CSV table of C-alpha atoms in Angstrom, one decimal:
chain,number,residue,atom,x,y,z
A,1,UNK,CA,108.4,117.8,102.0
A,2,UNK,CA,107.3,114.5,103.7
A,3,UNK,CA,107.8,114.9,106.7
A,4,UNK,CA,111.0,113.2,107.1
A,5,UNK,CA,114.2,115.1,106.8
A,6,UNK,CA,117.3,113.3,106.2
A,7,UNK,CA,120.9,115.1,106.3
A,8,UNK,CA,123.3,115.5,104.6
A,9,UNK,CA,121.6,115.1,101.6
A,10,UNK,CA,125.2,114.1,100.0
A,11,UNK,CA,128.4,112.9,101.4
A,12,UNK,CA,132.0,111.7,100.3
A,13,UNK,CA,134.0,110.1,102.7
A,14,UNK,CA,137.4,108.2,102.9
A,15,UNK,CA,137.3,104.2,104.4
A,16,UNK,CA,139.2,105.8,107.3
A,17,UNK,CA,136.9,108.3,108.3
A,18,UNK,CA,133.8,108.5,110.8
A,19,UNK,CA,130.7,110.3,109.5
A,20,UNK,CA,126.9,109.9,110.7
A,21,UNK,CA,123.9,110.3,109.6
A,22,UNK,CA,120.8,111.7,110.3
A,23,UNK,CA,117.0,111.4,110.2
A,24,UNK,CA,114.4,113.2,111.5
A,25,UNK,CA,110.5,112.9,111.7
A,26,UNK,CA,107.9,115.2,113.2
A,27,UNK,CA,104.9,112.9,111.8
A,28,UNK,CA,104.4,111.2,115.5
A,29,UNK,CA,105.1,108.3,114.3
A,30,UNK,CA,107.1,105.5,116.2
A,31,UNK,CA,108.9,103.1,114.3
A,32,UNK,CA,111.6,104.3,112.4
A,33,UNK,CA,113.5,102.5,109.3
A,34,UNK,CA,117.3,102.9,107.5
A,35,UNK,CA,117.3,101.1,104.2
A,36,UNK,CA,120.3,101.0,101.6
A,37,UNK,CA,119.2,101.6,97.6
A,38,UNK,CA,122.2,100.4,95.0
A,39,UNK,CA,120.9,100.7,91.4
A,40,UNK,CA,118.8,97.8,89.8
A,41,UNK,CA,118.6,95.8,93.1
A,42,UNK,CA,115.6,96.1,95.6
A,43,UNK,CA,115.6,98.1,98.6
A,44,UNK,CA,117.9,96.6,101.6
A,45,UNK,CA,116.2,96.5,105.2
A,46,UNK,CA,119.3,97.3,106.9
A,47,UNK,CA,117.9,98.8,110.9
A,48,UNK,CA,114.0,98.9,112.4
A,49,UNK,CA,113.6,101.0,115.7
A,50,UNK,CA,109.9,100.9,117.6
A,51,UNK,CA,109.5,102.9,120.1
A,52,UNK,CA,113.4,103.9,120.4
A,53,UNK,CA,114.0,100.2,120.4
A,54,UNK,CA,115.9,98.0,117.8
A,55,UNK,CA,113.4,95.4,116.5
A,56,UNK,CA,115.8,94.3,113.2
A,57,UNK,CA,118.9,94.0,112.0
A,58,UNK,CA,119.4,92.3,109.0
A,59,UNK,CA,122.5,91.1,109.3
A,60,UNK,CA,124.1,94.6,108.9
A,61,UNK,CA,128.6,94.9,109.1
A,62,UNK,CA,129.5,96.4,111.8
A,63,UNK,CA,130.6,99.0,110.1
A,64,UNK,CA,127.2,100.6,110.5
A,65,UNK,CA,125.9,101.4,113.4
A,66,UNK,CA,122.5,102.7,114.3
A,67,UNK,CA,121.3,105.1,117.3
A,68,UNK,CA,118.1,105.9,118.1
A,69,UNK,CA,118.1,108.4,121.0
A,70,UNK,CA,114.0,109.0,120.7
A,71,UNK,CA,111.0,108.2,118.5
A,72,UNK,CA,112.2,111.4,116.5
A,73,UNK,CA,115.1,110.7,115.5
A,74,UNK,CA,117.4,108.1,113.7
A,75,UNK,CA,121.3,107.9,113.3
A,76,UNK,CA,123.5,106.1,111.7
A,77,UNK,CA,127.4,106.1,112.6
A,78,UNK,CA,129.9,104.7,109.7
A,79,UNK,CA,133.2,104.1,110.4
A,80,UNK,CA,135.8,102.4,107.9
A,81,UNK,CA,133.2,102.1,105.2
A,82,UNK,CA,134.1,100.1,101.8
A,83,UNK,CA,133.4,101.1,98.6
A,84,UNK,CA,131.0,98.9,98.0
A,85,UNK,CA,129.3,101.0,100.8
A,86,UNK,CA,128.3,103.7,98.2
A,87,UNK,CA,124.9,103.9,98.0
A,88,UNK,CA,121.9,106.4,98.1
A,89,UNK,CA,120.5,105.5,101.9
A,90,UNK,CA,117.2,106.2,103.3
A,91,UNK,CA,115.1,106.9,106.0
A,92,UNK,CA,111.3,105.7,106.5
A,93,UNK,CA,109.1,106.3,109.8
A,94,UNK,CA,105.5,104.6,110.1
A,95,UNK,CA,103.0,104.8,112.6
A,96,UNK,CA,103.1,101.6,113.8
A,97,UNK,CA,105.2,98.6,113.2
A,98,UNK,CA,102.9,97.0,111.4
A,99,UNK,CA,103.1,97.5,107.4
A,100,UNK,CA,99.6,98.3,106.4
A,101,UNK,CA,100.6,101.7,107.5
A,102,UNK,CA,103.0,101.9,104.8
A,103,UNK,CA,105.8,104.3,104.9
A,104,UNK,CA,107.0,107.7,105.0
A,105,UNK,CA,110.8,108.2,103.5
A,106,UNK,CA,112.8,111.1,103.2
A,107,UNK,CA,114.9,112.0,100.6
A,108,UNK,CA,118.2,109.9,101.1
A,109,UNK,CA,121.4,110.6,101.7
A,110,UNK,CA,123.7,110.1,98.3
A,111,UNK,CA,127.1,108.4,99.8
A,112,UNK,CA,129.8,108.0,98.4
A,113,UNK,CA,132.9,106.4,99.9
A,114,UNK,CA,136.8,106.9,98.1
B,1,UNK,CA,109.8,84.0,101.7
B,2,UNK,CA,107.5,86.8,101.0
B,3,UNK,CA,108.8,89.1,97.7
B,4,UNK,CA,107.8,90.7,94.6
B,5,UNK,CA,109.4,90.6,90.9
B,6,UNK,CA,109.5,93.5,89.0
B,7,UNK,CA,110.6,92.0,85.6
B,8,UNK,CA,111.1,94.7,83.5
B,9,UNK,CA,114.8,97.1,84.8
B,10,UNK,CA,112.6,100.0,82.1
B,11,UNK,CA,109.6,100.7,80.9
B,12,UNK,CA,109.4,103.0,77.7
B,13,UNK,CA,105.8,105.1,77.0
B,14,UNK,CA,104.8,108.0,74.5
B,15,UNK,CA,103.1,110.4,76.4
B,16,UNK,CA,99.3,109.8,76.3
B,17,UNK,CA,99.7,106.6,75.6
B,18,UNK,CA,98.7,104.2,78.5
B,19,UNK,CA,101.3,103.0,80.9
B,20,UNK,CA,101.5,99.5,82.4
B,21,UNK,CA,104.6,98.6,85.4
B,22,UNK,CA,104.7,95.2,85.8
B,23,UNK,CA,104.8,93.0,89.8
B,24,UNK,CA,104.4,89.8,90.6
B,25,UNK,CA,104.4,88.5,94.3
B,26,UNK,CA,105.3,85.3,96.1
B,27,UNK,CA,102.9,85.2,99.5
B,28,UNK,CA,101.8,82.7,102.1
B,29,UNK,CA,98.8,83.7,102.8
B,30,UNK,CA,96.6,87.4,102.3
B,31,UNK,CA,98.9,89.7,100.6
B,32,UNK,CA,99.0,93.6,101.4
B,33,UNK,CA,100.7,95.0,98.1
B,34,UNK,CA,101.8,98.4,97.8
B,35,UNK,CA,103.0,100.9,94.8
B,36,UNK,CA,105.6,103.6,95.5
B,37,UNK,CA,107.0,106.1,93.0
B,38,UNK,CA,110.6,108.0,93.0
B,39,UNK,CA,111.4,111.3,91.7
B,40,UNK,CA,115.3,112.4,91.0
B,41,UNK,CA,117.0,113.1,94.1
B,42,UNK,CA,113.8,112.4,96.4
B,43,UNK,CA,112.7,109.5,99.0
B,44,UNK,CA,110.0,107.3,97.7
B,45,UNK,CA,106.4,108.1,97.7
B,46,UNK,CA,103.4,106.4,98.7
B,47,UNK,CA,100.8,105.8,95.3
B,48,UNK,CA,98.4,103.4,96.4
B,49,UNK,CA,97.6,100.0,98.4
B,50,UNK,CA,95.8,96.8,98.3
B,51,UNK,CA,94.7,94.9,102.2
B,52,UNK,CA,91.3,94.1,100.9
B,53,UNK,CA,88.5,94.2,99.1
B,54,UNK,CA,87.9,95.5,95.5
B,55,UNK,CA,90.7,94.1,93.2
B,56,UNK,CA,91.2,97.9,91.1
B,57,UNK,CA,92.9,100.1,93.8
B,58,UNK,CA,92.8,103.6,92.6
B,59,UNK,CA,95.6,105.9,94.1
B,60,UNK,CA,97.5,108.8,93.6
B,61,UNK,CA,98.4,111.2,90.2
B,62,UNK,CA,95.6,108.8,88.0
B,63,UNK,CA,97.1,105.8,88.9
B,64,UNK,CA,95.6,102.7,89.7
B,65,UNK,CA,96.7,99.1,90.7
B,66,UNK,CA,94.5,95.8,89.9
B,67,UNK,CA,95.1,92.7,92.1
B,68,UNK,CA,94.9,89.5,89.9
B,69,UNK,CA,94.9,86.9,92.6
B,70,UNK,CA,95.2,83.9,89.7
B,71,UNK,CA,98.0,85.4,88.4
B,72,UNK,CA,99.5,86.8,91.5
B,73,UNK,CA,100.2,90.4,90.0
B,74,UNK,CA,99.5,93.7,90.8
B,75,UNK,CA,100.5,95.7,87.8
B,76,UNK,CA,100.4,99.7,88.1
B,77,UNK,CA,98.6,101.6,85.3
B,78,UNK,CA,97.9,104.7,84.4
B,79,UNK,CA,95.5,105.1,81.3
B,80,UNK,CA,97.2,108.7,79.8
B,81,UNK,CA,100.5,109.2,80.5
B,82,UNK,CA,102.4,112.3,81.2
B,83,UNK,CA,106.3,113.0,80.9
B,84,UNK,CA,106.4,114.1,84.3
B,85,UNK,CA,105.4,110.5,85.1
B,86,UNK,CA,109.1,109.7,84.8
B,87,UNK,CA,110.9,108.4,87.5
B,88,UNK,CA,111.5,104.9,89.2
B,89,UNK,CA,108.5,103.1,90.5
B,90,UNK,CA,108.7,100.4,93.1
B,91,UNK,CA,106.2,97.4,94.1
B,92,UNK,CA,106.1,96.3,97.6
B,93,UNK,CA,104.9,93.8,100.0
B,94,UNK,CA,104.5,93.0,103.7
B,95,UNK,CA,106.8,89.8,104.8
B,96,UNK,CA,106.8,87.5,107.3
B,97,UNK,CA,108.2,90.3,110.1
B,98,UNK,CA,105.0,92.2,108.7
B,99,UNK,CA,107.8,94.9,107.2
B,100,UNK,CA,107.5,95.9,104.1
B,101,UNK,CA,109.9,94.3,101.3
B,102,UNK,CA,110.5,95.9,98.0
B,103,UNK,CA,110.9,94.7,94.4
B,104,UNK,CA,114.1,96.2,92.5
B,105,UNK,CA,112.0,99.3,90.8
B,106,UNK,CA,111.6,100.0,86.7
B,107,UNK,CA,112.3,102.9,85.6
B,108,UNK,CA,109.7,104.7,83.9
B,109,UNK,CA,110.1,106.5,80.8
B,110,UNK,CA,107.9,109.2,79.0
B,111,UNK,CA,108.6,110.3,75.9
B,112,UNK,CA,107.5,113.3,74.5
């Protein structure tokens, strides 16, 4: 394990329903990361959090929306999600914001929305 | 914009033959350049990273990265390679917002 625990690890939802997600890290690290990966495109920024604050969105729907209630942990509500939604999403944490610390993901959650 | 190109969507190798993943990258300035590998079903993992100094960047599992400044790459390579070296590998730099962006990944084949 990495150190970051992501769950569910899968999830199928209707465009009507509310799920959320959830991310955890007991690295000590402070900045926190949600990014969307759909096959054969790069990795989408979608949330940054340092220090339990945002920092970035890129120009996320509003469909998503993140929580951040301490340096620990990450959220992500969804609420009338589109297909096009489907996608394996994933959690990174880093020490600091900066990006020569590189990144520590967990596993993803696999979503897929009917 | 700061980004890398990862031009190949798959990369087919024998096992013990040498492996080459291709990146090029698209900087102002000094880039940091970073490797990550993913198995099935798991997050992506850290290999290896160039910020400075010596252009071959040795990393995790045998790998190594070489930073070819004139040609703005930094392919991945891994001299002998082994069929549990199969999985998606994706190059990354830091952008403008000093996060890190991420090429599209290739998908690395070993065949036995």
């Amino acid at each position: 394990e990495t150190g970051v625990t992501q769950t569910p690890r899968h999830l199928v939802m209707g465009m009507t329903n509310k799920k959320s997600l959830k991310c955890e890290q007991h690295l000590g690290h402070n900045a926190m990361y949600w990014y969307k990966q759909s096959a054969k495109k790069p990795l989408e920024l979608m949330f940054v959090y340092n220090f339990k604050e945002q920092t970035e969105n890129n120009s996320v729907p509003s469909r998503f929306s993140p929580e951040c209630p301490n340096s620990s942990h990450l959220f992500l509500h969804l609420h009338t999600l589109q297909p096009e939604d489907s996608a394996l999403y994933l959690c990174a944490s880093s020490q600091g914001q900066a990006a020569n610390y590189g990144y520590t993901f967990g596993s993803g959650t696999r979503l897929t929305v009917v | 914009a700061q980004s890398v190109a990862q031009p190949e969507d798959q990369v087919n190798v024998a096992e013990g033959n040498p492996l080459t993943v291709k990146c090029t990258y698209s900087v102002s300035g000094n880039p940091y350049l970073f490797w990550y590998v993913q198995y099935p079903n798991r997050g992506l993992q850290f290999l290896l990273k160039y910020i400075t100094g010596d252009n071959l960047v040795k990393g995790s599992y045998g790998f190594e990265a070489e930073f070819n400044k004139s040609q703005t790459s930094f392919h991945l390579k891994k001299p002998s390679a082994l069929v549990s070296d199969s999985a998606l590998y994706f190059c990354a730099v830091r952008d403008g917002n000093n996060r890190l962006a991420f090429g599209k990944g290739n998908q690395v084949v070993v065949i036995p």
